[in-house]
Structures are given as structure tokens and as C-alpha cells.
Coordinates of C-alpha atoms and ligand atoms in Angstrom, one line a residue:
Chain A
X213 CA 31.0 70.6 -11.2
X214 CA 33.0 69.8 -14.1
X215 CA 32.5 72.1 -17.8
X216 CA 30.4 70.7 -19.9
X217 CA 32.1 69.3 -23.2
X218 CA 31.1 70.0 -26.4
X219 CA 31.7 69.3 -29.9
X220 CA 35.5 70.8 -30.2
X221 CA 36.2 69.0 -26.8
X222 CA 39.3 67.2 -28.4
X223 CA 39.0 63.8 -25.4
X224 CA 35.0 62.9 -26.6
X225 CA 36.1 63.6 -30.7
X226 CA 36.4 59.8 -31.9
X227 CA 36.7 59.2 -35.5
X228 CA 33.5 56.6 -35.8
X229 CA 32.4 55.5 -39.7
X230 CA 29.4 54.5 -39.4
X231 CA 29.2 52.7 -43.3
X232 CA 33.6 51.4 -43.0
X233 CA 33.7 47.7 -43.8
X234 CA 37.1 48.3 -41.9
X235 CA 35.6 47.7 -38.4
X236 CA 32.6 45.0 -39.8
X237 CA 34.1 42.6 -38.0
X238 CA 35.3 44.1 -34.4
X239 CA 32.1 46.8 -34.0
X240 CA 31.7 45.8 -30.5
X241 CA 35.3 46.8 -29.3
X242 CA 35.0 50.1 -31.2
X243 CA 31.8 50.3 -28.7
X244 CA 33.3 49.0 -25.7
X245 CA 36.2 51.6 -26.3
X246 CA 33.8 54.8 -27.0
X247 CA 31.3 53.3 -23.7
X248 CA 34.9 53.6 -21.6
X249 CA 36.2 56.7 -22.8
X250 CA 33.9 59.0 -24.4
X251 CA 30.0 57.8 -24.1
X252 CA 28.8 60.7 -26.0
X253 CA 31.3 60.8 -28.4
X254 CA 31.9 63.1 -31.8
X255 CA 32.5 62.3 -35.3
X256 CA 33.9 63.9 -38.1
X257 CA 32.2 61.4 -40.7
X258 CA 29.8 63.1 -43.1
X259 CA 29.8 66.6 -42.0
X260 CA 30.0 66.2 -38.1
X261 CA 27.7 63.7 -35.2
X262 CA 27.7 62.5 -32.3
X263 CA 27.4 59.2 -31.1
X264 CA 26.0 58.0 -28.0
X265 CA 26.8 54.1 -26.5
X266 CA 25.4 53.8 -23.0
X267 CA 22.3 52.1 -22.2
X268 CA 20.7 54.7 -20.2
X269 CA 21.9 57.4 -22.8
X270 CA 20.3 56.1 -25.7
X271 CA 17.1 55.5 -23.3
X272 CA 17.3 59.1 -22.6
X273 CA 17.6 59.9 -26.9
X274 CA 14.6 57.6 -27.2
X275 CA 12.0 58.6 -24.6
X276 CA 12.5 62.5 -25.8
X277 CA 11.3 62.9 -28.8
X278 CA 10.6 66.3 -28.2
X279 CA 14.3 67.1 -28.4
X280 CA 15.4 64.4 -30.6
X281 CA 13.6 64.0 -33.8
X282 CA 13.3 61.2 -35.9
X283 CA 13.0 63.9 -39.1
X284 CA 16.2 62.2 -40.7
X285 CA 17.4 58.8 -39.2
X286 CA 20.0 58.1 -41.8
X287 CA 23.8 59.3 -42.3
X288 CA 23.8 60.6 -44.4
X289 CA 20.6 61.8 -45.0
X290 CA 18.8 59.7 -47.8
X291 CA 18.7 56.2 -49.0
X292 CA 16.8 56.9 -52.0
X293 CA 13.2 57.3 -50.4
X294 CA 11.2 60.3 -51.0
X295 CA 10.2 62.4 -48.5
X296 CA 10.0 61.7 -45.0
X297 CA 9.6 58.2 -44.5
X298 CA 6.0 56.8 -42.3
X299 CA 6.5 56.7 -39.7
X300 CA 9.8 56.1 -38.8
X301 CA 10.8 59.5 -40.1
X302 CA 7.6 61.4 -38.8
X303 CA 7.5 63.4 -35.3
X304 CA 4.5 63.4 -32.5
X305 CA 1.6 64.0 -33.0
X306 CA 1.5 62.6 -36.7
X307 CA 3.2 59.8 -35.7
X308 CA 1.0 58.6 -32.9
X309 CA -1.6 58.7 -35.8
X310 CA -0.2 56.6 -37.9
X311 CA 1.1 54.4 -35.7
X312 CA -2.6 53.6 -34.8
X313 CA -3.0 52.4 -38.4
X314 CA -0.4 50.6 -38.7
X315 CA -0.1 48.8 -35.1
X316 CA -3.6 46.4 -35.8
X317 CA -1.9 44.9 -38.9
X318 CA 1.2 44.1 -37.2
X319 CA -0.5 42.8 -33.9
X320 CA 0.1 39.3 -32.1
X321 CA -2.7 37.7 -32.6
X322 CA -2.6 38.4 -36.1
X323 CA 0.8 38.1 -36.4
X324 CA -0.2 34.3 -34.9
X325 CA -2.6 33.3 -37.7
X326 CA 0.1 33.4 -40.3
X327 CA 2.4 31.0 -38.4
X328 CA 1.2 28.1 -40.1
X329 CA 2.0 29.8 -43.6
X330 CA 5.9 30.4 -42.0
X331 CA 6.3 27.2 -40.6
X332 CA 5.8 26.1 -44.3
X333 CA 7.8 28.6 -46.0
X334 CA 10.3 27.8 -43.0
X335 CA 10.5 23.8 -43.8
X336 CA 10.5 24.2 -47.7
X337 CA 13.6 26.3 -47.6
X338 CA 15.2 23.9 -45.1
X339 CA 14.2 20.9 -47.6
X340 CA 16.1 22.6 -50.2
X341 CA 19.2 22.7 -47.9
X342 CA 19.0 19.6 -47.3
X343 CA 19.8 18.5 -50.5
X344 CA 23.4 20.0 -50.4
X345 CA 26.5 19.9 -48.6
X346 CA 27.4 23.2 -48.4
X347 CA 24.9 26.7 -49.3
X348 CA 25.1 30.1 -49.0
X349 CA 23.0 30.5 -45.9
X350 CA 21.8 33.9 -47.2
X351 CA 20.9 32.7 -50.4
X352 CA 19.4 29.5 -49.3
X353 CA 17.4 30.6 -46.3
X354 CA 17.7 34.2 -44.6
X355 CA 17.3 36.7 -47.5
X356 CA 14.3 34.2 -48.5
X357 CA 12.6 33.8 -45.7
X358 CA 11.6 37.3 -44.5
X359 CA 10.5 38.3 -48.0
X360 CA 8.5 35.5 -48.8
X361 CA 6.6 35.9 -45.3
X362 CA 6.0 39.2 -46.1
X363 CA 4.8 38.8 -49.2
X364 CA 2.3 36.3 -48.0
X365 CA 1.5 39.0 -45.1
X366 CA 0.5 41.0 -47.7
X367 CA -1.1 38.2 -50.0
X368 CA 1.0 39.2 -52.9
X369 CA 2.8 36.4 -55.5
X370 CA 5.9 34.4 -53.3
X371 CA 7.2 34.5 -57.0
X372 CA 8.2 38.3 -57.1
X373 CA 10.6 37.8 -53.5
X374 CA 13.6 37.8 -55.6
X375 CA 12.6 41.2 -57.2
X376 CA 12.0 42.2 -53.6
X377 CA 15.5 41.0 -52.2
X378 CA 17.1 42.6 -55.3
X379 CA 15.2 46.4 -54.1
X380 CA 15.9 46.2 -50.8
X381 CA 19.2 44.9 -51.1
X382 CA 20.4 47.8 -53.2
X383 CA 18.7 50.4 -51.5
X384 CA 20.3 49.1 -48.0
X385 CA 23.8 48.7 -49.1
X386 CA 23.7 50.9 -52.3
X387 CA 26.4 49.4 -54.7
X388 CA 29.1 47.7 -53.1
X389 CA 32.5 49.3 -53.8
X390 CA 30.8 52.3 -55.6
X391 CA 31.4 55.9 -54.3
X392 CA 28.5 57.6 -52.8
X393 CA 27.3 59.4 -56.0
X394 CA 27.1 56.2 -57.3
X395 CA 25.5 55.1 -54.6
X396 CA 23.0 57.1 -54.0
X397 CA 22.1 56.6 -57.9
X398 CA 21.0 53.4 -57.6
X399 CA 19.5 53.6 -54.5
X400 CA 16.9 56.5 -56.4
X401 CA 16.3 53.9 -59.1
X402 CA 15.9 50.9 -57.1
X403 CA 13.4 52.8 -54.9
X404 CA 11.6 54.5 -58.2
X405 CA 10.4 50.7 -59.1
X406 CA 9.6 50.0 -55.7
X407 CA 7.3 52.4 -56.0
X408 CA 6.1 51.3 -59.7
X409 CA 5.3 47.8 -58.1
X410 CA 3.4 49.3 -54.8
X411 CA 1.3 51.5 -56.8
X412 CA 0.7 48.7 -59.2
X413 CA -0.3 46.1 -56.1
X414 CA -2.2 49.3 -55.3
X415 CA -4.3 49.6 -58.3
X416 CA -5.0 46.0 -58.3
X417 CA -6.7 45.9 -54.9
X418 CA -8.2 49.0 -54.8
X419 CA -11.5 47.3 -54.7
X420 CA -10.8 43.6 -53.5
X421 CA -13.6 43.7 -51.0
X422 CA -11.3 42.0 -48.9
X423 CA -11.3 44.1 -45.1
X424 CA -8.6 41.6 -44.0
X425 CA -6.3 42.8 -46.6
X426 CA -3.4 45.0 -45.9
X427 CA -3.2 46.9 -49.1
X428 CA -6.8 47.3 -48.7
X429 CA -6.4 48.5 -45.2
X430 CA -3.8 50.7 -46.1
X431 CA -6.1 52.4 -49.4
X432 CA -9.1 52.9 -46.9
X433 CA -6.9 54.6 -43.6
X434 CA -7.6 57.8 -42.5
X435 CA -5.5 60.1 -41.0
X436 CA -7.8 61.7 -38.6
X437 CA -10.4 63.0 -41.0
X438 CA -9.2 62.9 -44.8
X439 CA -8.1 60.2 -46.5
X440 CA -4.7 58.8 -46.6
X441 CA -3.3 60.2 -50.4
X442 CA -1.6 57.3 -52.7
X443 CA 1.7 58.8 -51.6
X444 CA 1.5 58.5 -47.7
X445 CA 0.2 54.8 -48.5
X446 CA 3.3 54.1 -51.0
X447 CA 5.8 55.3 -48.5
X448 CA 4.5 53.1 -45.6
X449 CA 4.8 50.0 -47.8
X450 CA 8.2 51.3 -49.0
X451 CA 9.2 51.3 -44.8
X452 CA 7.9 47.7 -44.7
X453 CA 10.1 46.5 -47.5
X454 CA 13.2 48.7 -45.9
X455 CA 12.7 47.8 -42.3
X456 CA 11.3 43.7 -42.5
X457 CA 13.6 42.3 -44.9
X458 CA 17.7 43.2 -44.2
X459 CA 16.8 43.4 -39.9
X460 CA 15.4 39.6 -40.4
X461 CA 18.1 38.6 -43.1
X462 CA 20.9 39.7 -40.7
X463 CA 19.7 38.5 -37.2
X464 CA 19.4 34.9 -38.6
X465 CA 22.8 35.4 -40.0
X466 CA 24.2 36.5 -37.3
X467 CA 22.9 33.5 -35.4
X468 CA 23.9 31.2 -37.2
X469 CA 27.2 32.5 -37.4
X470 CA 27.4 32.6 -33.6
X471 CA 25.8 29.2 -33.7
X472 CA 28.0 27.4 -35.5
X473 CA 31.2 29.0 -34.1
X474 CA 29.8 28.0 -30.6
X475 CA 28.8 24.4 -30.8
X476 CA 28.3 23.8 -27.2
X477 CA 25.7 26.2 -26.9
X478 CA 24.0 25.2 -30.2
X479 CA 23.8 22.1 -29.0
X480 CA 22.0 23.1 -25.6
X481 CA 19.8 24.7 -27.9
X482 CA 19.2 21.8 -30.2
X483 CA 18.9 19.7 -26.8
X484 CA 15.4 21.6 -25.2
X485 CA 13.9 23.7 -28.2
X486 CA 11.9 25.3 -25.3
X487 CA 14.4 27.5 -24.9
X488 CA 13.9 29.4 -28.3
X489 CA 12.3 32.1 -27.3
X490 CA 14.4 33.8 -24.6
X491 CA 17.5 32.3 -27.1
X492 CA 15.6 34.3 -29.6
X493 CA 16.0 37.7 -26.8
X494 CA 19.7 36.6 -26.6
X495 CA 20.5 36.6 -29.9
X496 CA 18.5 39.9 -30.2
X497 CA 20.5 41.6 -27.6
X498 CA 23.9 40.2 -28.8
X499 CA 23.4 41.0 -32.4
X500 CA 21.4 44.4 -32.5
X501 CA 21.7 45.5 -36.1
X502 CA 20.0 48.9 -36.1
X503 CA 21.9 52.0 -35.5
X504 CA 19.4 54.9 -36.5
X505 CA 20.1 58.5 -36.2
X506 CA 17.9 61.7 -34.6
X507 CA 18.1 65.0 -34.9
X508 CA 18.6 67.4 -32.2
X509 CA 16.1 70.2 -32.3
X510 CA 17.3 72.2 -29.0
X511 CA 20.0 72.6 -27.6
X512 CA 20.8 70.0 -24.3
X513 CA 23.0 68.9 -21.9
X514 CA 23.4 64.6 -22.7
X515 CA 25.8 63.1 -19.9
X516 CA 27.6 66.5 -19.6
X517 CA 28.0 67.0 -23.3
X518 CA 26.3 70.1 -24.9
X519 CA 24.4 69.4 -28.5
X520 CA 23.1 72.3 -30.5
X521 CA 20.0 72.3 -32.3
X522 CA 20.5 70.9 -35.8
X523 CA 23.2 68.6 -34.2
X524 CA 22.4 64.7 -35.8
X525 CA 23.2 61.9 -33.4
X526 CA 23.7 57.9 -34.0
X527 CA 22.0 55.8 -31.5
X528 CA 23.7 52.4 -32.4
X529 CA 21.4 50.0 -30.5
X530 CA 23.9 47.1 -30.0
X531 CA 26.4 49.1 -28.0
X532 CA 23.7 49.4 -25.4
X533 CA 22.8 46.2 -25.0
X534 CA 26.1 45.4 -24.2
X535 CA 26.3 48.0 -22.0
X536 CA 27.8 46.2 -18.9
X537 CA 26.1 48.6 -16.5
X538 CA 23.1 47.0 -17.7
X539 CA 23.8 43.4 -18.4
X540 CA 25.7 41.2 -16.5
X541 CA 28.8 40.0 -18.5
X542 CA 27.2 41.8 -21.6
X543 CA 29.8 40.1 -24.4
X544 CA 28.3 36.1 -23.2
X545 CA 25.7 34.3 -24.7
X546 CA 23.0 33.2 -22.3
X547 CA 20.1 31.4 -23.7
X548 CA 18.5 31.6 -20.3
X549 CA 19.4 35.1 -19.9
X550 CA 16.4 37.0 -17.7
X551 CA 16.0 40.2 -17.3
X552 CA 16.7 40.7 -20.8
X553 CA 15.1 44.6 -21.5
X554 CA 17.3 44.5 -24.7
X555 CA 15.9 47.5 -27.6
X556 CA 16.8 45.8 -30.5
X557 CA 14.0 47.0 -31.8
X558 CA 14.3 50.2 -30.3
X559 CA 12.4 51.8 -27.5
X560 CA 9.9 54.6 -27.4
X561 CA 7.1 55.5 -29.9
X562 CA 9.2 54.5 -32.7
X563 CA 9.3 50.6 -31.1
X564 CA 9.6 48.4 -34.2
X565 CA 5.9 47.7 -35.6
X566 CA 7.4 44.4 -36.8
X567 CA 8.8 42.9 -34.1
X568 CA 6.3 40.3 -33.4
X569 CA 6.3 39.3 -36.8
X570 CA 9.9 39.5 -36.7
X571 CA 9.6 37.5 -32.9
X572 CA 7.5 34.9 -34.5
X573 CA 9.8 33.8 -37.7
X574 CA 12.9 34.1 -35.6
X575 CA 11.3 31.7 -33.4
X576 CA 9.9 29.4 -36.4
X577 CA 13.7 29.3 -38.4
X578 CA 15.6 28.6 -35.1
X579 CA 13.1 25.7 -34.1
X580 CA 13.0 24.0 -37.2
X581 CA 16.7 24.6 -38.2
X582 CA 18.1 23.1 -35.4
X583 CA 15.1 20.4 -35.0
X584 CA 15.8 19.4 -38.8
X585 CA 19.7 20.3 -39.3
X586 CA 21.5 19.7 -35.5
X587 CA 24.8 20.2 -37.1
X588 CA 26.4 23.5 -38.9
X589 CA 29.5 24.7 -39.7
X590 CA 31.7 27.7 -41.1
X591 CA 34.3 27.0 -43.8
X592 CA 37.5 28.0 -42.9
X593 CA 38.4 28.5 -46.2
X594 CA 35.6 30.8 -47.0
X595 CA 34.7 33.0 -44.2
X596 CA 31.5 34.5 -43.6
X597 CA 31.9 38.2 -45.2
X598 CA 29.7 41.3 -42.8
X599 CA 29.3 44.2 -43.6
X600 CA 28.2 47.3 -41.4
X601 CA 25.7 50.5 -42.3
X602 CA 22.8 51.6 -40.3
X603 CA 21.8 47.9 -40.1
X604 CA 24.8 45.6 -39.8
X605 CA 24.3 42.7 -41.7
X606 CA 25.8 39.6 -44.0
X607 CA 26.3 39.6 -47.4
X608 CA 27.7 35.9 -47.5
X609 CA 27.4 33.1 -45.2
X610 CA 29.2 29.7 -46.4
X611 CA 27.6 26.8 -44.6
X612 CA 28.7 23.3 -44.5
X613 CA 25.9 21.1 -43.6
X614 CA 25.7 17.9 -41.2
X615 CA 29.1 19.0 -39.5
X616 CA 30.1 20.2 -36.4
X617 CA 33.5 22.1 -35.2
Chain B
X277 CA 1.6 44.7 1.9
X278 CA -1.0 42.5 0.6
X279 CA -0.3 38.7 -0.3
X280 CA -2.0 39.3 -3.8
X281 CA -0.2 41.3 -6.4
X282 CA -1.6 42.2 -9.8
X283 CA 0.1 45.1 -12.5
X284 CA -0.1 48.7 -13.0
X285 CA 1.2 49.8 -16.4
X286 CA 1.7 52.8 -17.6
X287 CA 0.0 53.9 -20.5
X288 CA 2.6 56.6 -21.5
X289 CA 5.5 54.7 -21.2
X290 CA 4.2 51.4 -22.4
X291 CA 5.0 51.0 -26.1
X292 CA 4.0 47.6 -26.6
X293 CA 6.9 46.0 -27.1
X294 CA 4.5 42.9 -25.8
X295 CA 7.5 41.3 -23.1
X296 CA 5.1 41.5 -20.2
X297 CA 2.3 39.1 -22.2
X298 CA 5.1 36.8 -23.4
X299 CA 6.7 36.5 -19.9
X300 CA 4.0 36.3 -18.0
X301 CA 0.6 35.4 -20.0
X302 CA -1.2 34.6 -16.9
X303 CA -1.1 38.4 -15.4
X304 CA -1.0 40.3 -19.3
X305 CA -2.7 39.5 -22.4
X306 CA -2.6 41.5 -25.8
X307 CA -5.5 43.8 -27.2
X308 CA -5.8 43.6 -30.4
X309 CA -2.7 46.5 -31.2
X310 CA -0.4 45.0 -29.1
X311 CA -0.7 46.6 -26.1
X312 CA -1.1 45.2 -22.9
X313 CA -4.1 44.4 -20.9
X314 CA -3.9 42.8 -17.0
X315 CA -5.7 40.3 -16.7
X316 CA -5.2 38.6 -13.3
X317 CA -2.5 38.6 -10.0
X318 CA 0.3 36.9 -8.8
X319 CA -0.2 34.8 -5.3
X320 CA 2.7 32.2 -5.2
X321 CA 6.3 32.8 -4.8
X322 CA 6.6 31.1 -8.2
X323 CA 3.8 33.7 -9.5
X324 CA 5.0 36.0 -8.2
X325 CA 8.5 35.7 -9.4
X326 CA 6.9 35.3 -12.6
X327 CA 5.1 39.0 -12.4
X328 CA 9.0 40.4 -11.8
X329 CA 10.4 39.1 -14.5
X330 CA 7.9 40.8 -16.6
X331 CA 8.6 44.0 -14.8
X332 CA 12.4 43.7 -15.2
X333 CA 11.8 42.6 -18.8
X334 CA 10.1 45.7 -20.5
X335 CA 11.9 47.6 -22.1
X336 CA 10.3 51.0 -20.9
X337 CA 10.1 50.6 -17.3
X338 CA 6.7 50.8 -17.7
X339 CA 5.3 47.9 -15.4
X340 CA 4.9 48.3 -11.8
X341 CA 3.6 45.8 -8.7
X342 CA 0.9 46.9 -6.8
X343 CA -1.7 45.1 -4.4
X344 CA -4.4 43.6 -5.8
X345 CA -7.7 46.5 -4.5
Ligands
HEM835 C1 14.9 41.3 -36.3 C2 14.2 42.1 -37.1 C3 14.0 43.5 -36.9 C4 14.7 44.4 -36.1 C5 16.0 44.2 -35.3 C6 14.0 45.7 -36.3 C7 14.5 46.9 -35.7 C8 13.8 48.1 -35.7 C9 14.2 49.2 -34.9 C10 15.4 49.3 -34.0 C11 13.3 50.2 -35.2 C12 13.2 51.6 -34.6 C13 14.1 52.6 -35.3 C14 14.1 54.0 -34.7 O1 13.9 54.1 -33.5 O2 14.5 54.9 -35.4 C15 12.3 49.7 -36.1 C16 11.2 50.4 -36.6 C17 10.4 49.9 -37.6 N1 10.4 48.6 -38.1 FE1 11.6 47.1 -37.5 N2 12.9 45.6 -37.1 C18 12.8 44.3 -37.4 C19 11.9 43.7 -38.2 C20 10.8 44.4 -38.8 C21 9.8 43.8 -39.6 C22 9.6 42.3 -39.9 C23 9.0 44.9 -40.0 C24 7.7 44.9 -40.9 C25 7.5 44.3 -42.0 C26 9.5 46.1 -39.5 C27 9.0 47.3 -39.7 C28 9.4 48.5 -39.0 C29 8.7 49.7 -39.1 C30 7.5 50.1 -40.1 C31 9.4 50.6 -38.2 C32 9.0 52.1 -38.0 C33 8.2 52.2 -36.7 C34 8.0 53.7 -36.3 O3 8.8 54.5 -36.7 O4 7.0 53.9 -35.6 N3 10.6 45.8 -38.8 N4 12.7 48.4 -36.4
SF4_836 S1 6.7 45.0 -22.0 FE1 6.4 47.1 -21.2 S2 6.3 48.4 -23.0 FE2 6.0 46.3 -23.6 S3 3.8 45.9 -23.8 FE3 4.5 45.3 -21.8 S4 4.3 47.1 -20.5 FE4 4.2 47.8 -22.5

């Protein structure tokens, strides 16, 4: 039996920064290096964690929540929000109850009604590309899109999506190049008029009458047998705007930047449109943004390394889906891939509520994109800039339209 | 081992993740949360091929093939 490692074990200490544009753009081979040599690896960043990279590992992380809380999934530990955020920051048994709340509004079927509504939203934004040569794909369609479906989710005014994109924007990234008091500053104060709108939308609807409504829904849930306060209600919508708007952003902008880099496989894609939706898995699995963090709350052996309680520990979900020991020649694009048991929206109770909402207007953007515009292309000149975080994403993605590499 | 096979999921593991409904709609369908009901069985080889994908699929090992009772 070999000794169990632990965090001075100087072979599994790897210096991983988590928020460094330095590694933006090569991630994946910082992954594919830590997944060789040190699986459950230990940071120094922001006052000590460890990272896990396999597959199986992360499964392990995910499936115990007993062990592993989801009390803080951030590093470091706020972005602005306050208090715990519902439910992604709430532990079993709460969390089971909430999750029942919150589950029906999010379901297929409902999620199905709206496609109409996104297939229209979809096409607009398309006819306005259209009319140019080149865009900013974030500006013209992916930071649009998801907030403008979820405001007509909610059945709030499309007008206020730029106010949205603004909020979420700043309280993802903070402020770029500003140090983390900064930071952190305008991340409070972006999230304090989040709030002002909510509890404004909330005031308005208080009494709509409307039992299809999700504000309405939200005002009326119980949590078993009192009332959900004003607070627990502004903090789930806060979630919504945090976890629907960035994840959707980035995983059309990482598409598209795969797409257009790839032409052959773009065009297979542009050849049998049936093949969105496991495309959509693909894409899913090679571009998983989200990389929360859990909380150890006893002490445990994971793969041979011993964690104290109070240890935190980064689950980055795209170094496990390409995990090799799990898919077959993890770092290439197949459309047609099958099995495909990817958790890019995570695994376990905390399973993304929005992903099929988020399944449904991936699949709308990459049908009617590549039915409407066949052809896409980087400039050369002006590179697509990423950036990383807890959920990797784009900032700028020049487009040239009608032309293919 | 019987010619008919249907789906056994389990309800602890299963997190609704909704693969096994979009893979294989004629075995699963959705409740109104999201999570899985079975609905019918696999008899062909193409059906049944079908039914493993949607095992292999989900994310939680949650689905298993058993005989149809
Ligand atoms: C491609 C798009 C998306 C991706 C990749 C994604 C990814 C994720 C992941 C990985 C988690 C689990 C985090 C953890 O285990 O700590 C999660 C949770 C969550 N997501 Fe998403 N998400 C996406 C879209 C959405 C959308 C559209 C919404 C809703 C408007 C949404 C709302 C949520 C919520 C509320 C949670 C918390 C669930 C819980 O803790 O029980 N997400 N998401
Ligand atoms: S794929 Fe698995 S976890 Fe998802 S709904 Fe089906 S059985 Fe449940």
C-alpha cells in the first residue's frame, strides 16, 4: 500500500490559477498535465485547494454531498451575492426542497412551449447579422440571446436585456484588469441593483393572478410549511441571472469558434441539421465552462490523497470530460459521438435546473445559424479574446460573415 | 433472459438530467419535473440498441436493463 499524500506532498502541489488569463487559451493541457501527474492536485492560489481532474473523481465529489458541500462554490468565496446562494449554495435536505420548486418551471415540456418565442428571438438576431460583414458574435448574437429568452421566460420587457448583460457581466468577470478589491466592489454594487430590479418585478406581480407566471410562482412557494420570505425568492432569481446568461453566452462562443476554425466539420453539420442535437452533447462535452468549487466537511481519503475538513476543492468540469479513461480520443470533435455521459451541467443533486432550457436554445442558434449563415470565419487580424474564471468564457468574438477558411 | 427488455431507474441516483427521454423516447418520457417515467420495452436489435445507448448515456449510472415481468 502506498502512504497517502496530502497537502504538503510536494509531487501532487501544482500551482493552478483558477481566474489567470495566462492559461485562457491552453486550459486543456494544463488539465491533461495535472490528469497525468497529479489527479488530485494542490494549489497555492487564494489561501490553499485542491483540484481534482478525473472523470470518476469528480463523480465521486459530486455524488457525496455529505462530505463535499456546496456551502461556498466560488474561489474565492463571493461574487457579490448575499448569503448562501438557492440552491446552488444550499446542502441536503434544504436543497432537495427547493429544488422541488424550482425543477416544474424549468421542465421539458415547458421548456418546449417557449420554443416558438426562441426560434424568433433566434432569427431576429440572425437578420441583423446578416446585414453586415463582419460583427462581434458576442454582441450580435450570444450575450443577446440567452437574456432575452430569459426575459421572455419570465415575461419581463426584452427591452431591459442590455441592463441584464451589463449585471451579469460585471458580477461574473468583476472589472477586467482591476485588482480584487476592486473587484469585488463592483461586483456588490452590480448585484445591489439586481436586487433593486427583482424586488421591483416582484412588487409588480405580486398579485398578477397569473399561476403560469414564474415570479408569481416564486411569491407563492413554500418551503415545507411557511412561506418563502422576499429574500429566499430574490436570491433564486439572482442564481437564474448568474447561472443562464454567461454558461449560454460562452458555449455558443465556443462553438462557433470551434466551428469556424474547423470548416469540414461545420460543414457536415450544415450538410444534415439532424445531427444538432448530439452536435449540441459534443460541443457540451468539449467546451464545459463550469468549474465550481465544494467544501470538504470531513476528512477523506480521494484517490489516495488525504483532505481535511474545511479543505475547498475545484471540480473543473471540462477536464473530465476529456478524461480519456472515459472518452475515446477525448480532445476530437464527434458530432456523432454516443455514449456521450458528459456533466457539463454537472451531476448529482445540484444537476443544472437549466439545462433543457439551455438544451433547447443551443439547439435553436445552431440550426438556424448554420441553416441561415453556412459560412463563418475568424479574422486573423483580430483574434477571438477568452478569458477563464469559474465559467470560462469569451469576451470578444470577431466574425466575418459569408466566408469560409 | 427474456426477448423483451424494458428500464429500471433508479430513483436515488437519477437526477434528471433527461438523456434517457431524449435518446430513447419510445422506452422514457418526462413527468412534468423532468424526471423520467418508462413507458414501454425494447424488442428489436435496433430497440434494443436504442435502450443502451440511453443507459450508457446518463450521466448517473442510473438506468439499468431488465426483462420485461
Ligand atoms: C450551457 C449552459 C449551461 C451550463 C453549461 C450550465 C452549467 C451548470 C452546472 C455545471 C451547474 C452545477 C454547479 C454545481 O454543481 O455546483 C449548474 C447549476 C445551475 N444552473 Fe446551469 N448551466 C447552464 C445554463 C443554465 C440556465 C439557462 C439556467 C437558468 C436560467 C441555469 C440555472 C442553474 C441553476 C439555478 C443552478 C443551480 C442548481 C442547483 O444547485 O440545484 N443554468 N449549471
Ligand atoms: S439520463 Fe439518467 S439521470 Fe437523467 S433523467 Fe434519465 S435516468 Fe435520470
Amino acid at each position: 500500500m502506498s502512504e497517502l499524500k496530502d497537502a504538503e506532498s510536494a509531487e501532487i502541489s501544482y500551482d493552478f490559477d483558477i481566474h489567470s488569463p495566462d492559461i485562457a487559451d491552453t486550459v486543456y493541457d494544463v488539465y491533461a498535465e495535472m490528469r497525468e501527474k497529479c489527479p488530485v492536485a494542490h494549489s497555492p492560489r487564494y489561501g490553499g485547494h485542491w483540484v481534482a481532474t478525473k472523470y470518476d473523481t469528480i463523480h465521486e465529489v459530486l455524488r457525496n454531498p455529505g462530505v463535499f458541500s456546496s456551502e461556498s462554490v466560488n474561489v474565492p468565496g463571493t461574487i457579490g451575492q448575499d448569503g448562501p446562494m438557492i440552491p446552488i449554495e444550499v446542502d441536503p435536505p434544504d436543497h432537495q426542497i427547493y429544488r422541488k420548486l424550482i425543477n416544474p418551471l424549468f421542465s421539458p415540456k415547458r421548456m418546449a412551449d417557449l420554443e416558438p418565442r426562441i426560434r424568433e428571438i433566434t432569427n431576429e438576431l440572425i437578420d441583423e447579422m446578416l446585414k453586415h460583414e463582419k460583427v462581434d458574435f458576442i454582441d450580435a448574437f450570444a450575450r443577446a440571446l440567452p437574456s432575452k429568452v430569459f426575459l421572455a421566460l419570465m415575461g419581463w420587457d426584452l427591452g431591459d436585456s442590455e441592463k441584464f448583460n451589463h449585471w451579469a457581466d460585471t458580477i461574473v468577470l468583476g472589472e477586467p484588469g482591476a485588482d480584487e478589491e476592486r473587484a469585488t466592489e463592483v461586483r456588490t454594487a452590480a448585484a445591489m441593483e439586481v436586487y433593486a430590479y427583482f424586488a421591483e418585478m416582484i412588487d409588480e406581480r405580486a398579485d398578477s393572478g397569473d399561476a403560469e407566471d414564474i415570479t408569481q410562482i416564486l411569491i407563492n412557494g413554500r418551503f415545507e410549511d411557511r412561506e418563502l420570505t422576499q429574500f429566499e425568492v430574490l436570491n433564486i432569481l439572482f442564481l437564474f441571472l448568474i447561472g443562464g446568461l454567461h454558461t449560454v453566452q460562452g458555449q455558443l462562443a465556443h462553438t462557433v469558434i470551434y466551428m469556424a476554425e474547423h470548416p469540414e466539420v461545420r460543414k457536415q453539420l450544415v450538410g444534415d441539421l439532424s445531427l444538432v442535437p448530439t452536435a449540441v452533447e459534443e460541443m457540451l462535452r468539449w467546451e464545459s465552462a463550469v468549474c465550481p468549487a465544494r467544501v470538504v466537511k470531513e476528512d477523506y481519503v480521494l484517490d489516495g490523497v488525504q483532505l481535511k475538513a474545511g479543505d475547498k476543492i475545484l471540480i473543473p468540469f471540462a477536464s473530465a470530460n476529456h478524461d480519456g479513461d472515459q472518452f475515446p480520443d477525448p480532445d476530437t470533435v464527434d458530432l456523432t459521438r454516443d455514449p456521450n455521459p458528459h456533466i457539463a451541467f454537472g451531476a448529482g443533486n445540484h444537476r443544472c435546473v437549466g439545462s433543457h432550457l439551455a438544451r433547447l436554445e443551443l439547439r435553436i442558434a445552431f440550426e438556424e445559424l448554420h441553416r441561415r449563415i453556412p459560412d463563418y470565419r475568424l479574422d486573423p487580424a483580430d483574434p477571438p479574446v477568452r478569458h477563464l474564471s469559474q465559467v470560462k468564457g469569451v469576451l470578444t468574438l470577431p466574425l466575418i460573415i459569408g466566408e469560409s477558411v | 433472459m427474456s426477448e423483451t427488455s424494458t428500464a429500471s431507474v433508479d430513483r436515488e441516483a437519477c437526477k434528471g438530467h433527461g438523456r434517457c427521454y431524449m435518446t430513447d423516447p419510445d422506452v422514457f418520457d418526462s413527468d412534468d419535473d423532468g424526471f423520467p417515467i418508462v413507458i414501454g420495452a425494447a424488442r428489436t436489435p435496433a430497440e434494443l440498441a436504442e435502450l443502451d445507448r440511453a443507459v450508457n448515456n446518463c450521466p448517473e449510472r442510473a438506468i439499468t436493463v431488465v426483462a420485461t415481468p
